[in-house]
Amino acid sequence: MEIRDKSKHLHGWLFSVVLFNILLVGWLFFVENSDEQLRLWVIYTALISFFYFVLSFSAGSLYSFSPNSVTTFIRQDRRYVGLSFALSHTFHLAAIVSFYIVMQERPSIIQVVGGGLGYLTIYVMAVTSNDWAVKKLGFRRWKQIHQFGAMYIAIIFMNSYLSTLVIGQFKLTSVLLGCIIVLCFILKIANFFRSKNS
């Protein structure tokens, strides 16, 4: 019964990813400019992924500071939220690759290496998001892998959204999203010291 419930939760989260992306593609059909379609596809698939990542990344901290039915649910389903993020970011990868192929552009070496390592960590975490992997790797090593991966991805998101300030292009949406990641970091650090002191 418990396994069946877990399966329903996982399928529910994954279905939400697919649904969001279907709705996005449907909306993009109303955008007449094909180049703009591709650009928006990249932007909004990243935004969808961001939503799932923030939920997974901050699940423990949010529950620690505000234990309620919502934060309890997210914390219990954190593994499924993380897997949903991996699926969502795969859609984002498809959007990125399509953009560069159609626009006949090449990503920079920094984008290839930095982004490539990001996707490597995402898929390593996805493959090891099960009880069997925890048992084989040992909880300590498994936790280190997932902590490193989550931190690295958080830094990529933060850099992507806050780098507009560095180059002098203020974009309110990007700054707000970057601040959300910074807030997640602050919550994690505060939760760490809180649990250490207790």
PDB file of C-alpha atoms in Angstrom:
ATOM      1  CA  MET A   1       0.000   0.000   0.000  1.00  0.00           C
ATOM      2  CA  GLU A   2       2.825   2.404   0.899  1.00  0.00           C
ATOM      3  CA  ILE A   3       4.696   1.614  -2.335  1.00  0.00           C
ATOM      4  CA  ARG A   4       1.513   2.284  -4.315  1.00  0.00           C
ATOM      5  CA  ASP A   5       1.045   5.639  -2.581  1.00  0.00           C
ATOM      6  CA  LYS A   6       4.660   6.610  -3.291  1.00  0.00           C
ATOM      7  CA  SER A   7       4.216   5.659  -6.942  1.00  0.00           C
ATOM      8  CA  LYS A   8       1.106   7.847  -7.169  1.00  0.00           C
ATOM      9  CA  HIS A   9       2.987  10.785  -5.674  1.00  0.00           C
ATOM     10  CA  LEU A  10       5.890  10.360  -8.107  1.00  0.00           C
ATOM     11  CA  HIS A  11       3.591  10.033 -11.104  1.00  0.00           C
ATOM     12  CA  GLY A  12       1.657  13.088  -9.939  1.00  0.00           C
ATOM     13  CA  TRP A  13       4.768  15.256  -9.769  1.00  0.00           C
ATOM     14  CA  LEU A  14       6.097  14.012 -13.118  1.00  0.00           C
ATOM     15  CA  PHE A  15       2.700  14.528 -14.731  1.00  0.00           C
ATOM     16  CA  SER A  16       2.701  18.145 -13.524  1.00  0.00           C
ATOM     17  CA  VAL A  17       6.039  18.697 -15.310  1.00  0.00           C
ATOM     18  CA  VAL A  18       4.698  17.284 -18.566  1.00  0.00           C
ATOM     19  CA  LEU A  19       1.477  19.287 -18.238  1.00  0.00           C
ATOM     20  CA  PHE A  20       3.319  22.578 -17.642  1.00  0.00           C
ATOM     21  CA  ASN A  21       5.519  21.960 -20.682  1.00  0.00           C
ATOM     22  CA  ILE A  22       2.571  21.026 -22.901  1.00  0.00           C
ATOM     23  CA  LEU A  23       0.768  24.218 -21.874  1.00  0.00           C
ATOM     24  CA  LEU A  24       3.952  26.204 -22.557  1.00  0.00           C
ATOM     25  CA  VAL A  25       4.381  24.746 -26.052  1.00  0.00           C
ATOM     26  CA  GLY A  26       0.686  25.347 -26.746  1.00  0.00           C
ATOM     27  CA  TRP A  27       1.044  28.982 -25.721  1.00  0.00           C
ATOM     28  CA  LEU A  28       4.183  29.419 -27.830  1.00  0.00           C
ATOM     29  CA  PHE A  29       2.211  28.493 -30.964  1.00  0.00           C
ATOM     30  CA  PHE A  30       0.509  31.873 -30.645  1.00  0.00           C
ATOM     31  CA  VAL A  31       3.882  33.637 -30.904  1.00  0.00           C
ATOM     32  CA  GLU A  32       4.329  34.422 -34.592  1.00  0.00           C
ATOM     33  CA  ASN A  33       8.095  34.971 -34.679  1.00  0.00           C
ATOM     34  CA  SER A  34       9.835  31.562 -34.699  1.00  0.00           C
ATOM     35  CA  ASP A  35      13.070  32.989 -33.276  1.00  0.00           C
ATOM     36  CA  GLU A  36      11.074  34.503 -30.418  1.00  0.00           C
ATOM     37  CA  GLN A  37       9.357  31.146 -29.878  1.00  0.00           C
ATOM     38  CA  LEU A  38      12.710  29.473 -29.349  1.00  0.00           C
ATOM     39  CA  ARG A  39      13.978  32.220 -27.056  1.00  0.00           C
ATOM     40  CA  LEU A  40      10.838  32.086 -24.920  1.00  0.00           C
ATOM     41  CA  TRP A  41      10.946  28.281 -24.884  1.00  0.00           C
ATOM     42  CA  VAL A  42      14.429  28.431 -23.348  1.00  0.00           C
ATOM     43  CA  ILE A  43      13.436  31.114 -20.825  1.00  0.00           C
ATOM     44  CA  TYR A  44      10.213  29.509 -19.625  1.00  0.00           C
ATOM     45  CA  THR A  45      11.466  25.916 -19.450  1.00  0.00           C
ATOM     46  CA  ALA A  46      14.198  27.279 -17.175  1.00  0.00           C
ATOM     47  CA  LEU A  47      11.535  29.021 -15.106  1.00  0.00           C
ATOM     48  CA  ILE A  48       9.492  25.822 -14.753  1.00  0.00           C
ATOM     49  CA  SER A  49      12.629  23.961 -13.678  1.00  0.00           C
ATOM     50  CA  PHE A  50      13.433  26.737 -11.222  1.00  0.00           C
ATOM     51  CA  PHE A  51      10.074  26.198  -9.501  1.00  0.00           C
ATOM     52  CA  TYR A  52      10.747  22.497  -8.891  1.00  0.00           C
ATOM     53  CA  PHE A  53      14.345  23.108  -7.858  1.00  0.00           C
ATOM     54  CA  VAL A  54      13.447  25.730  -5.262  1.00  0.00           C
ATOM     55  CA  LEU A  55      10.834  23.407  -3.755  1.00  0.00           C
ATOM     56  CA  SER A  56      13.342  20.572  -3.495  1.00  0.00           C
ATOM     57  CA  PHE A  57      16.289  22.724  -2.411  1.00  0.00           C
ATOM     58  CA  SER A  58      14.418  24.500   0.373  1.00  0.00           C
ATOM     59  CA  ALA A  59      12.114  21.661   1.501  1.00  0.00           C
ATOM     60  CA  GLY A  60      14.029  20.803   4.674  1.00  0.00           C
ATOM     61  CA  SER A  61      14.683  24.413   5.688  1.00  0.00           C
ATOM     62  CA  LEU A  62      11.091  25.500   5.133  1.00  0.00           C
ATOM     63  CA  TYR A  63       9.810  22.613   7.218  1.00  0.00           C
ATOM     64  CA  SER A  64      12.305  23.338   9.992  1.00  0.00           C
ATOM     65  CA  PHE A  65      11.265  26.987  10.322  1.00  0.00           C
ATOM     66  CA  SER A  66       7.569  26.557   9.529  1.00  0.00           C
ATOM     67  CA  PRO A  67       6.274  23.023  10.076  1.00  0.00           C
ATOM     68  CA  ASN A  68       2.775  22.810   8.601  1.00  0.00           C
ATOM     69  CA  SER A  69       0.783  20.600   6.257  1.00  0.00           C
ATOM     70  CA  VAL A  70       2.229  22.195   3.117  1.00  0.00           C
ATOM     71  CA  THR A  71       5.908  22.118   4.152  1.00  0.00           C
ATOM     72  CA  THR A  72       5.444  18.595   5.540  1.00  0.00           C
ATOM     73  CA  PHE A  73       4.029  17.414   2.217  1.00  0.00           C
ATOM     74  CA  ILE A  74       6.869  18.999   0.229  1.00  0.00           C
ATOM     75  CA  ARG A  75       9.495  17.589   2.595  1.00  0.00           C
ATOM     76  CA  GLN A  76       8.040  14.085   2.361  1.00  0.00           C
ATOM     77  CA  ASP A  77       7.913  14.302  -1.439  1.00  0.00           C
ATOM     78  CA  ARG A  78      11.318  15.999  -1.818  1.00  0.00           C
ATOM     79  CA  ARG A  79      12.770  13.033  -3.715  1.00  0.00           C
ATOM     80  CA  TYR A  80       9.909  13.127  -6.216  1.00  0.00           C
ATOM     81  CA  VAL A  81      10.190  16.895  -6.567  1.00  0.00           C
ATOM     82  CA  GLY A  82      13.897  16.445  -7.324  1.00  0.00           C
ATOM     83  CA  LEU A  83      13.152  13.835  -9.983  1.00  0.00           C
ATOM     84  CA  SER A  84      10.554  16.187 -11.454  1.00  0.00           C
ATOM     85  CA  PHE A  85      13.215  18.889 -11.616  1.00  0.00           C
ATOM     86  CA  ALA A  86      15.499  16.495 -13.524  1.00  0.00           C
ATOM     87  CA  LEU A  87      12.721  15.793 -16.040  1.00  0.00           C
ATOM     88  CA  SER A  88      11.843  19.474 -16.319  1.00  0.00           C
ATOM     89  CA  HIS A  89      15.450  20.473 -16.916  1.00  0.00           C
ATOM     90  CA  THR A  90      15.690  17.840 -19.631  1.00  0.00           C
ATOM     91  CA  PHE A  91      12.941  19.746 -21.451  1.00  0.00           C
ATOM     92  CA  HIS A  92      15.055  22.858 -20.895  1.00  0.00           C
ATOM     93  CA  LEU A  93      18.072  21.103 -22.420  1.00  0.00           C
ATOM     94  CA  ALA A  94      16.002  20.232 -25.488  1.00  0.00           C
ATOM     95  CA  ALA A  95      15.024  23.891 -25.775  1.00  0.00           C
ATOM     96  CA  ILE A  96      18.643  25.050 -25.504  1.00  0.00           C
ATOM     97  CA  VAL A  97      19.914  22.574 -28.102  1.00  0.00           C
ATOM     98  CA  SER A  98      17.074  23.499 -30.480  1.00  0.00           C
ATOM     99  CA  PHE A  99      17.848  27.187 -30.047  1.00  0.00           C
ATOM    100  CA  TYR A 100      21.533  26.818 -30.927  1.00  0.00           C
ATOM    101  CA  ILE A 101      20.830  24.535 -33.896  1.00  0.00           C
ATOM    102  CA  VAL A 102      18.138  26.729 -35.443  1.00  0.00           C
ATOM    103  CA  MET A 103      19.955  29.994 -34.725  1.00  0.00           C
ATOM    104  CA  GLN A 104      23.218  28.436 -35.954  1.00  0.00           C
ATOM    105  CA  GLU A 105      25.071  29.694 -32.909  1.00  0.00           C
ATOM    106  CA  ARG A 106      27.651  28.051 -30.703  1.00  0.00           C
ATOM    107  CA  PRO A 107      27.621  28.149 -26.904  1.00  0.00           C
ATOM    108  CA  SER A 108      30.732  29.425 -25.165  1.00  0.00           C
ATOM    109  CA  ILE A 109      33.190  26.982 -23.614  1.00  0.00           C
ATOM    110  CA  ILE A 110      32.093  28.213 -20.173  1.00  0.00           C
ATOM    111  CA  GLN A 111      28.481  27.387 -20.983  1.00  0.00           C
ATOM    112  CA  VAL A 112      29.414  23.945 -22.280  1.00  0.00           C
ATOM    113  CA  VAL A 113      31.647  23.021 -19.343  1.00  0.00           C
ATOM    114  CA  GLY A 114      29.630  24.717 -16.598  1.00  0.00           C
ATOM    115  CA  GLY A 115      26.259  23.643 -17.961  1.00  0.00           C
ATOM    116  CA  GLY A 116      27.542  20.178 -18.827  1.00  0.00           C
ATOM    117  CA  LEU A 117      28.727  19.623 -15.261  1.00  0.00           C
ATOM    118  CA  GLY A 118      25.362  20.890 -14.067  1.00  0.00           C
ATOM    119  CA  TYR A 119      23.485  18.329 -16.123  1.00  0.00           C
ATOM    120  CA  LEU A 120      25.907  15.615 -15.049  1.00  0.00           C
ATOM    121  CA  THR A 121      25.169  16.351 -11.389  1.00  0.00           C
ATOM    122  CA  ILE A 122      21.415  16.467 -12.106  1.00  0.00           C
ATOM    123  CA  TYR A 123      21.409  13.028 -13.715  1.00  0.00           C
ATOM    124  CA  VAL A 124      23.728  11.532 -11.086  1.00  0.00           C
ATOM    125  CA  MET A 125      21.326  12.739  -8.401  1.00  0.00           C
ATOM    126  CA  ALA A 126      18.335  11.446 -10.362  1.00  0.00           C
ATOM    127  CA  VAL A 127      19.853   7.993 -10.835  1.00  0.00           C
ATOM    128  CA  THR A 128      20.771   7.772  -7.143  1.00  0.00           C
ATOM    129  CA  SER A 129      17.419   9.034  -5.852  1.00  0.00           C
ATOM    130  CA  ASN A 130      16.323   5.665  -4.534  1.00  0.00           C
ATOM    131  CA  ASP A 131      16.774   3.532  -1.430  1.00  0.00           C
ATOM    132  CA  TRP A 132      19.000   1.027  -3.258  1.00  0.00           C
ATOM    133  CA  ALA A 133      21.552   3.754  -4.134  1.00  0.00           C
ATOM    134  CA  VAL A 134      21.537   5.043  -0.548  1.00  0.00           C
ATOM    135  CA  LYS A 135      22.285   1.536   0.699  1.00  0.00           C
ATOM    136  CA  LYS A 136      25.046   0.880  -1.849  1.00  0.00           C
ATOM    137  CA  LEU A 137      26.773   4.253  -1.511  1.00  0.00           C
ATOM    138  CA  GLY A 138      26.245   4.632   2.211  1.00  0.00           C
ATOM    139  CA  PHE A 139      24.120   7.460   3.547  1.00  0.00           C
ATOM    140  CA  ARG A 140      27.066   9.788   4.224  1.00  0.00           C
ATOM    141  CA  ARG A 141      28.538   9.530   0.729  1.00  0.00           C
ATOM    142  CA  TRP A 142      25.064   9.677  -0.855  1.00  0.00           C
ATOM    143  CA  LYS A 143      24.272  12.837   1.101  1.00  0.00           C
ATOM    144  CA  GLN A 144      27.565  14.454   0.084  1.00  0.00           C
ATOM    145  CA  ILE A 145      26.820  13.778  -3.602  1.00  0.00           C
ATOM    146  CA  HIS A 146      23.359  15.293  -3.366  1.00  0.00           C
ATOM    147  CA  GLN A 147      24.484  18.265  -1.290  1.00  0.00           C
ATOM    148  CA  PHE A 148      27.244  19.091  -3.774  1.00  0.00           C
ATOM    149  CA  GLY A 149      24.876  18.695  -6.724  1.00  0.00           C
ATOM    150  CA  ALA A 150      22.162  20.845  -5.178  1.00  0.00           C
ATOM    151  CA  MET A 151      24.608  23.585  -4.212  1.00  0.00           C
ATOM    152  CA  TYR A 152      26.211  23.604  -7.655  1.00  0.00           C
ATOM    153  CA  ILE A 153      22.863  23.888  -9.422  1.00  0.00           C
ATOM    154  CA  ALA A 154      21.748  26.618  -7.003  1.00  0.00           C
ATOM    155  CA  ILE A 155      24.904  28.581  -7.828  1.00  0.00           C
ATOM    156  CA  ILE A 156      24.225  28.186 -11.567  1.00  0.00           C
ATOM    157  CA  PHE A 157      20.689  29.528 -11.138  1.00  0.00           C
ATOM    158  CA  MET A 158      21.917  32.380  -8.962  1.00  0.00           C
ATOM    159  CA  ASN A 159      24.632  33.290 -11.461  1.00  0.00           C
ATOM    160  CA  SER A 160      22.208  33.095 -14.386  1.00  0.00           C
ATOM    161  CA  TYR A 161      19.680  35.433 -12.812  1.00  0.00           C
ATOM    162  CA  LEU A 162      21.947  37.859 -10.946  1.00  0.00           C
ATOM    163  CA  SER A 163      24.621  38.188 -13.639  1.00  0.00           C
ATOM    164  CA  THR A 164      22.383  40.777 -15.322  1.00  0.00           C
ATOM    165  CA  LEU A 165      23.352  43.166 -12.521  1.00  0.00           C
ATOM    166  CA  VAL A 166      27.057  42.646 -13.218  1.00  0.00           C
ATOM    167  CA  ILE A 167      26.710  43.497 -16.897  1.00  0.00           C
ATOM    168  CA  GLY A 168      24.514  46.490 -16.079  1.00  0.00           C
ATOM    169  CA  GLN A 169      21.222  45.101 -17.411  1.00  0.00           C
ATOM    170  CA  PHE A 170      18.686  45.358 -14.621  1.00  0.00           C
ATOM    171  CA  LYS A 171      15.840  42.899 -15.116  1.00  0.00           C
ATOM    172  CA  LEU A 172      13.392  42.863 -12.247  1.00  0.00           C
ATOM    173  CA  THR A 173      12.212  39.278 -12.825  1.00  0.00           C
ATOM    174  CA  SER A 174      15.773  37.927 -12.986  1.00  0.00           C
ATOM    175  CA  VAL A 175      16.779  39.827  -9.845  1.00  0.00           C
ATOM    176  CA  LEU A 176      13.745  38.535  -7.951  1.00  0.00           C
ATOM    177  CA  LEU A 177      14.495  34.939  -8.960  1.00  0.00           C
ATOM    178  CA  GLY A 178      18.135  35.396  -8.003  1.00  0.00           C
ATOM    179  CA  CYS A 179      17.068  36.773  -4.624  1.00  0.00           C
ATOM    180  CA  ILE A 180      14.877  33.717  -4.071  1.00  0.00           C
ATOM    181  CA  ILE A 181      17.939  31.475  -4.455  1.00  0.00           C
ATOM    182  CA  VAL A 182      19.929  33.725  -2.109  1.00  0.00           C
ATOM    183  CA  LEU A 183      17.095  33.462   0.411  1.00  0.00           C
ATOM    184  CA  CYS A 184      17.183  29.661   0.077  1.00  0.00           C
ATOM    185  CA  PHE A 185      20.905  29.744   0.876  1.00  0.00           C
ATOM    186  CA  ILE A 186      20.264  31.941   3.922  1.00  0.00           C
ATOM    187  CA  LEU A 187      17.550  29.572   5.165  1.00  0.00           C
ATOM    188  CA  LYS A 188      19.874  26.595   4.728  1.00  0.00           C
ATOM    189  CA  ILE A 189      22.722  28.272   6.607  1.00  0.00           C
ATOM    190  CA  ALA A 190      20.399  29.413   9.393  1.00  0.00           C
ATOM    191  CA  ASN A 191      18.912  25.923   9.629  1.00  0.00           C
ATOM    192  CA  PHE A 192      22.399  24.401   9.797  1.00  0.00           C
ATOM    193  CA  PHE A 193      23.469  26.560  12.741  1.00  0.00           C
ATOM    194  CA  ARG A 194      20.096  26.128  14.389  1.00  0.00           C
ATOM    195  CA  SER A 195      20.294  22.336  14.265  1.00  0.00           C
ATOM    196  CA  LYS A 196      23.969  22.431  15.329  1.00  0.00           C
ATOM    197  CA  ASN A 197      23.198  24.530  18.399  1.00  0.00           C
ATOM    198  CA  SER A 198      20.234  22.393  19.358  1.00  0.00           C
TER     199      SER A 198
END
